[in-house]
Amino acid sequence: MRRQIAIIGAGPAGMFLAHLLHAEGIEATVIERRDRPYVEGRVRAGVLEQGTVGLLRRLGLAGRLEREGLVHGGTNVSIDGRVFRIDMAALTGGATVTVYGQQEVMRDLFDAAELRGLDIRWNASDVALTGLDGDRPVVTWREGDAARRLTCDFVVGCDGYHGVSRAAIPASVLRTFERVYPFGWLGVLADVPPADHELVYANHERGFALASMRSPTRSRYYIQCGLNEDIGDWSDDRFWDELCLRLGSETAAKVTRGKSFEKSIAPLRSFVVEPMRWGRLFLAGDAAHIVPPTGAKGMNLAVSDVTMLGEALSEHYREGSDAGIDGYSARALARVWKAERFSWWFTSVTHRFPTMDGFDRRIQIAELDYLRGSPAAQRSLAENYVGLPLEAA
Ligand SMILES: Cc1cc2nc3c(=O)[nH]c(=O)nc-3n(C[C@H](O)[C@H](O)[C@H](O)COP(=O)(O)OP(=O)(O)OC[C@H]3O[C@@H](n4cnc5c(N)ncnc54)[C@H](O)[C@@H]3O)c2cc1C
């Protein structure tokens, strides 16, 4: 097989890129290790920045999102139960975020991919990349018993944190930056109405909690937990009790309890590799960086990476200019690091760290109290939360 672009991974990064390239008439094949139900079924992100929503519209993929997405002009912060609202729309000249689950985004991307005839190879095992530092990279994989081989101009590694693409770059070239947090998030999905029509981020003496949602009838709640906790120790009753305690009485009074149908623990980490290009391989999304979920940036960053890469590849094929692809890594990393900073900061001021003493705790409370009273501090949070612009290269 011969294609202009090989995309490894059919997560958000891979599928947004596939649609962007299709719209530009650039031939691409997406090679995915799993099957569609698996990728579509993963419960992950849920808050879309305005840029992500804008891209879905531009690609003609926003029909269901316009009907079912929940537009949020603000968000709430709770300090030991005292809640205040940040009016993000007012502070940013009207910018908002939209609550629409990653599962829904993936379903829309896959449905449209079928209609548009995008080439996706599911259940691809033993994916291997060669010739990345030459002129004609080759991707090989297996589909059942059949061996496949694809020659292309460029490979884009959209295969997440555990993929093969980043590992194909020589260790001597890559620089890795990492923070592993000493806690995780215990998340629960339940078909009950959310406690509030917007999110509530809670800092409590006992640890962080987040009241979130997927729809007017489906709630997504999280509490900070230890990394070695056993999910089996968390009955629904224990979860609801702890959640309500940390959210405080004002929010807890609005929590509807119910049977959870998904419960899992996710570790938190910050991780970036530089550069995001080596030879004819580009990295995008979780393959190159991870953020703790506090700032709701993971999927949005994957989308901004491939938006920039889509522009760069279009420039390459349409105008014969390599300025975009040569500048991709620096341009993407500049935005990635700002999202890393925001996610790290928001995590730092809302979570309980095992090493915290009384001084640290009071500094945290003072920081959030300052946020409560300062329009300047609120504006800083708001402009990061709704998503920073994609600056020029
Ligand atoms: C448990 C969990 C919870 C999360 N919760 C949130 C949240 O609440 N908010 C938020 O903003 N973000 C969240 N995230 C992060 C967000 O989901 C990711 O940032 C986003 O999915 C990144 O998209 P991606 O396409 O870069 O990577 P992925 O979604 O990881 O997609 C990579 C794809 O590549 C495929 N793949 C992997 N290896 C290979 C291979 N060798 N060959 C071929 N294909 C391969 C995978 O099967 C997958 O389909 C969460 C992530 C996890 C893991």
XYZ file of C-alpha atoms and ligand atoms in Angstrom:
446
model
C 0.000 0.000 0.000
C 1.070 3.545 -0.667
C -0.404 6.571 1.143
C 0.689 10.118 1.809
C 0.147 9.783 5.561
C 0.023 6.831 7.983
C -1.732 7.608 11.265
C -1.062 5.227 14.141
C -4.026 5.090 16.565
C -7.729 5.898 16.150
C -8.223 7.873 19.371
C -9.201 11.557 19.306
C -5.826 12.697 17.885
C -5.812 10.112 15.093
C -9.449 10.536 14.088
C -9.515 14.346 14.149
C -6.371 14.304 12.008
C -7.877 11.764 9.606
C -10.891 14.057 9.073
C -8.721 17.161 8.724
C -6.564 15.478 6.068
C -9.615 14.096 4.268
C -11.043 17.630 4.066
C -7.776 18.742 2.427
C -7.753 15.857 -0.049
C -4.671 14.261 1.558
C -4.676 10.428 1.527
C -4.294 8.780 4.921
C -4.723 5.378 6.518
C -5.422 5.003 10.243
C -3.941 1.887 11.850
C -5.575 0.985 15.185
C -4.690 -1.843 17.549
C -8.209 -2.343 18.928
C -11.713 -2.544 17.434
C -14.231 0.280 17.196
C -16.444 -0.718 20.167
C -13.403 -0.791 22.428
C -12.115 2.640 21.405
C -15.594 4.158 21.491
C -16.416 2.590 24.856
C -13.543 4.069 26.847
C -14.859 6.445 29.515
C -12.469 9.364 29.574
C -12.652 13.106 28.933
C -15.846 15.140 28.977
C -15.158 18.882 28.734
C -14.510 20.372 25.292
C -12.717 23.690 24.861
C -14.266 26.158 22.474
C -11.509 25.396 19.916
C -12.410 21.697 19.939
C -16.084 22.545 19.433
C -15.086 24.950 16.638
C -13.130 22.197 14.894
C -16.055 19.762 15.123
C -18.228 22.439 13.483
C -15.648 23.180 10.787
C -15.442 19.472 9.950
C -19.244 19.196 9.751
C -19.329 16.874 12.774
C -21.166 18.988 15.332
C -24.816 18.050 14.615
C -25.367 15.886 17.686
C -23.075 18.034 19.833
C -25.246 21.107 19.099
C -28.324 19.165 20.255
C -26.925 17.232 23.199
C -23.824 19.118 24.410
C -24.176 21.196 27.582
C -22.696 24.674 27.172
C -21.094 25.995 30.369
C -20.348 29.688 30.789
C -18.975 29.229 34.284
C -17.484 26.830 36.787
C -17.560 26.558 40.587
C -14.861 26.179 43.213
C -15.509 25.022 46.748
C -13.156 25.663 49.680
C -14.074 23.406 52.587
C -17.696 23.571 51.453
C -17.906 27.336 50.673
C -18.748 27.582 46.963
C -18.082 30.453 44.581
C -18.689 30.698 40.849
C -16.288 31.894 38.169
C -18.184 33.486 35.309
C -15.871 32.361 32.528
C -17.974 33.774 29.714
C -18.071 37.254 31.263
C -14.319 37.170 31.953
C -13.286 36.025 28.472
C -15.589 38.013 26.205
C -18.119 35.206 25.823
C -15.999 32.022 25.639
C -17.529 28.804 26.979
C -16.772 25.086 27.303
C -19.108 22.265 26.270
C -19.732 19.075 28.220
C -19.889 16.227 25.690
C -18.232 12.913 26.517
C -15.200 11.582 24.665
C -17.299 8.505 23.877
C -19.814 10.715 22.040
C -17.041 12.542 20.197
C -15.550 9.220 19.079
C -18.942 7.928 17.931
C -19.453 11.055 15.784
C -15.921 10.807 14.355
C -16.347 7.103 13.505
C -19.870 7.454 12.056
C -18.691 10.269 9.772
C -15.532 8.328 8.882
C -17.701 5.472 7.596
C -19.875 7.828 5.543
C -16.843 9.641 4.132
C -14.953 6.429 3.349
C -11.926 7.086 5.573
C -9.522 4.147 5.617
C -9.256 2.704 9.159
C -7.514 -0.641 9.804
C -8.885 -2.118 13.032
C -7.300 -4.869 15.139
C -3.824 -4.148 13.787
C -1.246 -6.078 15.796
C 2.565 -5.901 15.804
C 2.611 -2.378 14.352
C 6.192 -1.420 13.517
C 7.670 1.765 12.037
C 10.855 1.786 9.956
C 12.719 4.221 7.704
C 11.547 7.246 9.702
C 14.859 9.025 9.196
C 14.832 8.392 5.424
C 12.575 9.525 2.553
C 10.045 6.696 2.562
C 8.899 5.478 5.969
C 7.266 2.064 6.115
C 4.603 0.853 8.538
C 4.049 -2.883 8.911
C 1.387 -4.693 10.918
C -0.752 -7.819 11.009
C -4.500 -8.057 10.436
C -5.374 -11.567 11.601
C -3.035 -13.840 9.633
C -2.334 -11.268 6.913
C 0.868 -9.206 6.981
C 0.405 -5.601 5.807
C 2.948 -3.059 4.623
C 2.343 0.614 3.919
C 4.826 3.066 2.406
C 4.157 6.751 3.041
C 5.582 10.282 3.141
C 4.983 10.836 6.856
C 3.897 8.837 9.896
C 1.875 10.489 12.660
C 2.047 8.759 16.043
C -1.386 9.248 17.657
C -1.129 6.013 19.626
C -1.309 7.368 23.137
C 1.017 7.011 26.094
C 1.623 3.256 25.622
C 1.970 3.284 21.824
C 4.893 2.298 19.618
C 5.533 5.635 17.933
C 7.339 7.475 20.715
C 9.437 4.344 21.317
C 10.572 4.462 17.663
C 12.507 7.676 18.350
C 16.080 7.048 19.537
C 16.438 7.650 23.274
C 19.393 9.952 22.589
C 17.053 12.351 20.759
C 14.143 12.485 23.210
C 13.995 14.550 26.391
C 11.412 13.489 28.930
C 9.867 15.689 31.621
C 7.642 14.092 34.208
C 5.766 14.553 37.517
C 3.951 11.624 39.049
C 1.412 12.683 41.680
C 1.090 10.708 44.914
C -2.651 10.084 44.439
C -5.259 9.085 41.874
C -8.879 9.853 41.019
C -11.638 7.440 41.849
C -14.331 8.138 39.246
C -17.960 7.045 39.203
C -20.633 7.246 36.504
C -24.276 7.038 37.550
C -27.566 7.708 35.826
C -28.702 10.411 38.230
C -29.173 14.152 37.594
C -26.014 16.193 38.306
C -25.727 18.171 41.562
C -25.260 21.452 39.705
C -25.705 22.545 36.095
C -21.971 23.425 36.070
C -18.895 21.659 37.487
C -17.884 22.009 41.137
C -14.153 21.639 41.952
C -13.779 21.045 45.682
C -10.749 21.434 47.919
C -11.461 19.794 51.247
C -9.305 18.910 54.223
C -9.834 15.220 53.324
C -8.895 15.706 49.656
C -10.157 16.821 46.277
C -13.603 16.104 44.834
C -15.219 17.002 41.522
C -18.899 17.099 40.667
C -19.242 16.764 36.912
C -21.698 15.354 34.412
C -22.153 13.858 30.965
C -25.793 14.869 30.391
C -28.790 16.200 32.370
C -29.423 12.615 33.519
C -25.888 11.231 33.835
C -23.432 12.356 36.525
C -19.663 11.931 36.640
C -18.148 12.301 40.104
C -14.556 11.967 41.244
C -12.724 11.917 44.552
C -8.990 11.965 45.126
C -7.802 8.583 46.462
C -4.618 6.743 47.343
C -2.714 5.084 44.499
C -2.863 1.657 46.072
C -6.510 1.676 47.008
C -8.597 -1.329 46.053
C -11.675 -0.415 44.044
C -13.474 -3.292 45.764
C -13.241 -1.380 49.046
C -15.333 1.433 47.593
C -18.995 0.475 47.788
C -21.385 2.995 46.257
C -22.499 4.055 49.737
C -18.937 4.711 50.879
C -18.252 6.691 47.709
C -21.376 8.883 48.031
C -20.668 9.549 51.726
C -17.088 10.631 51.052
C -18.060 12.684 48.000
C -20.770 14.570 49.905
C -18.448 15.239 52.816
C -15.810 16.781 50.555
C -18.253 18.781 48.439
C -19.721 20.344 51.576
C -23.310 20.669 52.708
C -24.421 23.267 50.122
C -23.504 21.062 47.130
C -24.125 17.744 48.919
C -27.764 18.741 49.454
C -28.156 18.689 45.647
C -26.412 15.326 45.057
C -28.753 12.543 43.907
C -27.369 9.177 44.912
C -27.834 6.101 42.759
C -26.235 2.871 41.590
C -22.935 3.444 39.792
C -22.392 1.635 36.476
C -18.721 2.514 36.070
C -16.124 2.887 38.791
C -12.382 3.115 38.232
C -9.176 4.559 39.625
C -6.847 6.579 37.360
C -3.350 7.716 38.371
C -2.387 11.359 37.760
C 0.749 12.398 35.938
C 2.293 15.264 34.025
C 4.514 14.109 31.167
C 6.042 15.752 28.094
C 8.576 14.580 25.531
C 10.530 16.908 23.309
C 10.759 17.150 20.357
C 7.417 16.103 18.867
C 9.017 15.338 15.511
C 11.842 13.073 14.485
C 12.607 12.685 10.770
C 9.328 11.808 9.090
C 7.544 10.902 12.323
C 5.342 13.387 14.182
C 3.869 12.760 17.620
C 0.456 14.133 18.632
C -1.752 13.863 21.716
C -1.036 11.486 24.594
C 1.832 9.909 22.633
C 3.778 13.086 23.420
C 2.215 14.451 26.606
C -0.071 13.663 29.523
C -1.756 16.088 31.908
C -3.571 15.386 35.146
C -7.305 15.611 34.337
C -7.972 18.527 36.714
C -7.844 21.148 33.959
C -9.816 18.984 31.462
C -7.051 19.421 28.914
C -6.066 15.908 27.721
C -8.344 15.450 24.730
C -8.317 19.161 23.933
C -4.520 19.133 23.647
C -4.673 16.155 21.305
C -7.058 18.189 19.144
C -4.909 21.331 19.133
C -1.808 19.292 18.193
C -3.466 17.767 15.153
C -5.057 21.062 14.156
C -1.548 22.522 13.893
C -0.219 19.414 12.175
C -3.124 19.369 9.724
C -2.318 22.980 8.754
C 1.376 22.112 8.374
C 0.734 19.058 6.183
C -1.720 21.002 4.072
C 0.943 23.690 3.518
C 3.402 20.959 2.542
C 1.135 19.361 -0.060
C -0.669 22.459 -1.349
C 2.032 25.112 -1.296
C 5.178 22.997 -1.298
C 6.306 24.762 1.890
C 7.919 22.861 4.779
C 7.815 25.836 7.152
C 4.797 24.402 8.968
C 6.119 20.885 9.423
C 9.533 22.213 10.452
C 7.903 24.482 13.043
C 5.323 21.957 14.268
C 7.185 20.640 17.302
C 8.068 24.074 18.713
C 4.601 25.484 18.006
C 2.779 22.535 19.553
C 5.081 22.370 22.587
C 4.570 26.066 23.348
C 0.845 25.395 23.819
C 1.381 22.008 25.473
C 3.575 23.539 28.181
C 0.987 26.208 28.971
C -1.667 23.506 29.384
C 0.796 21.466 31.477
C 1.352 24.509 33.685
C -2.366 25.127 34.125
C -3.171 21.469 34.848
C -0.294 21.224 37.323
C -1.325 24.484 39.054
C -5.003 23.553 39.296
C -4.045 20.131 40.655
C -1.615 21.687 43.151
C -4.159 24.078 44.650
C -7.051 21.625 44.876
C -5.523 18.339 46.097
C -4.247 17.134 49.416
C -0.581 16.099 49.188
C 0.710 13.539 51.727
C 3.643 15.806 52.648
C 1.465 18.862 53.297
C 1.801 20.562 56.636
C -0.257 23.381 58.150
C 1.703 26.033 56.267
C 1.107 24.355 52.871
C -2.581 23.970 53.627
C -3.000 27.638 54.548
C -1.137 28.746 51.417
C -3.530 26.581 49.371
C -6.580 28.098 51.071
C -5.139 31.600 50.623
C -4.586 30.929 46.914
C -8.203 29.814 46.439
C -9.498 32.653 48.606
C -7.536 35.069 46.413
C -9.147 33.438 43.382
C -12.568 33.968 44.980
C -11.992 37.678 45.470
C -9.881 38.668 42.489
C -11.330 39.181 38.997
C -7.747 39.167 37.659
C -7.062 35.712 39.142
C -10.443 34.452 37.927
C -9.760 35.733 34.434
C -6.456 33.861 34.369
C -8.218 30.617 35.313
C -11.054 31.281 32.869
C -8.892 31.941 29.810
C -6.873 28.791 30.446
C -9.954 26.690 31.143
C -11.820 27.663 27.955
C -8.596 27.053 26.012
C -5.717 29.275 24.955
C -5.600 30.334 21.307
C -3.519 28.453 18.758
C -0.754 30.959 18.297
C 1.024 31.301 14.978
C 4.260 29.379 14.497
C -8.538 6.552 32.388
C -8.436 7.906 31.713
C -9.297 8.928 32.091
C -9.202 10.187 31.479
N -10.035 11.198 31.866
C -9.922 12.412 31.304
C -10.733 13.492 31.674
O -11.582 13.356 32.541
N -10.541 14.691 31.067
C -9.588 14.870 30.096
O -9.455 15.951 29.534
N -8.829 13.862 29.701
C -8.965 12.654 30.271
N -8.168 11.663 29.885
C -7.229 11.953 28.833
C -7.853 11.893 27.440
O -8.781 10.847 27.361
C -6.708 11.709 26.471
O -5.871 12.842 26.592
C -7.125 11.538 25.021
O -7.788 10.318 24.835
C -5.888 11.601 24.127
O -6.202 11.197 22.845
P -5.110 10.466 21.937
O -5.786 10.218 20.656
O -3.861 11.252 21.955
O -4.767 9.110 22.703
P -5.679 7.857 23.043
O -7.063 8.274 23.337
O -4.936 7.090 24.080
O -5.720 7.026 21.704
C -4.613 6.290 21.246
C -5.107 5.174 20.339
O -3.971 4.482 19.833
C -4.208 3.098 19.922
N -2.925 2.404 19.998
C -2.110 2.278 21.074
N -1.022 1.584 20.766
C -1.134 1.250 19.466
C -0.326 0.510 18.581
N 0.826 -0.045 18.984
N -0.737 0.359 17.305
C -1.904 0.911 16.877
N -2.727 1.608 17.691
C -2.338 1.776 18.968
C -5.060 2.922 21.157
O -5.802 1.710 21.140
C -5.959 4.155 21.074
O -7.157 3.923 20.374
C -8.240 10.407 30.480
C -7.392 9.370 30.103
C -7.468 8.130 30.714
C -6.507 7.032 30.311
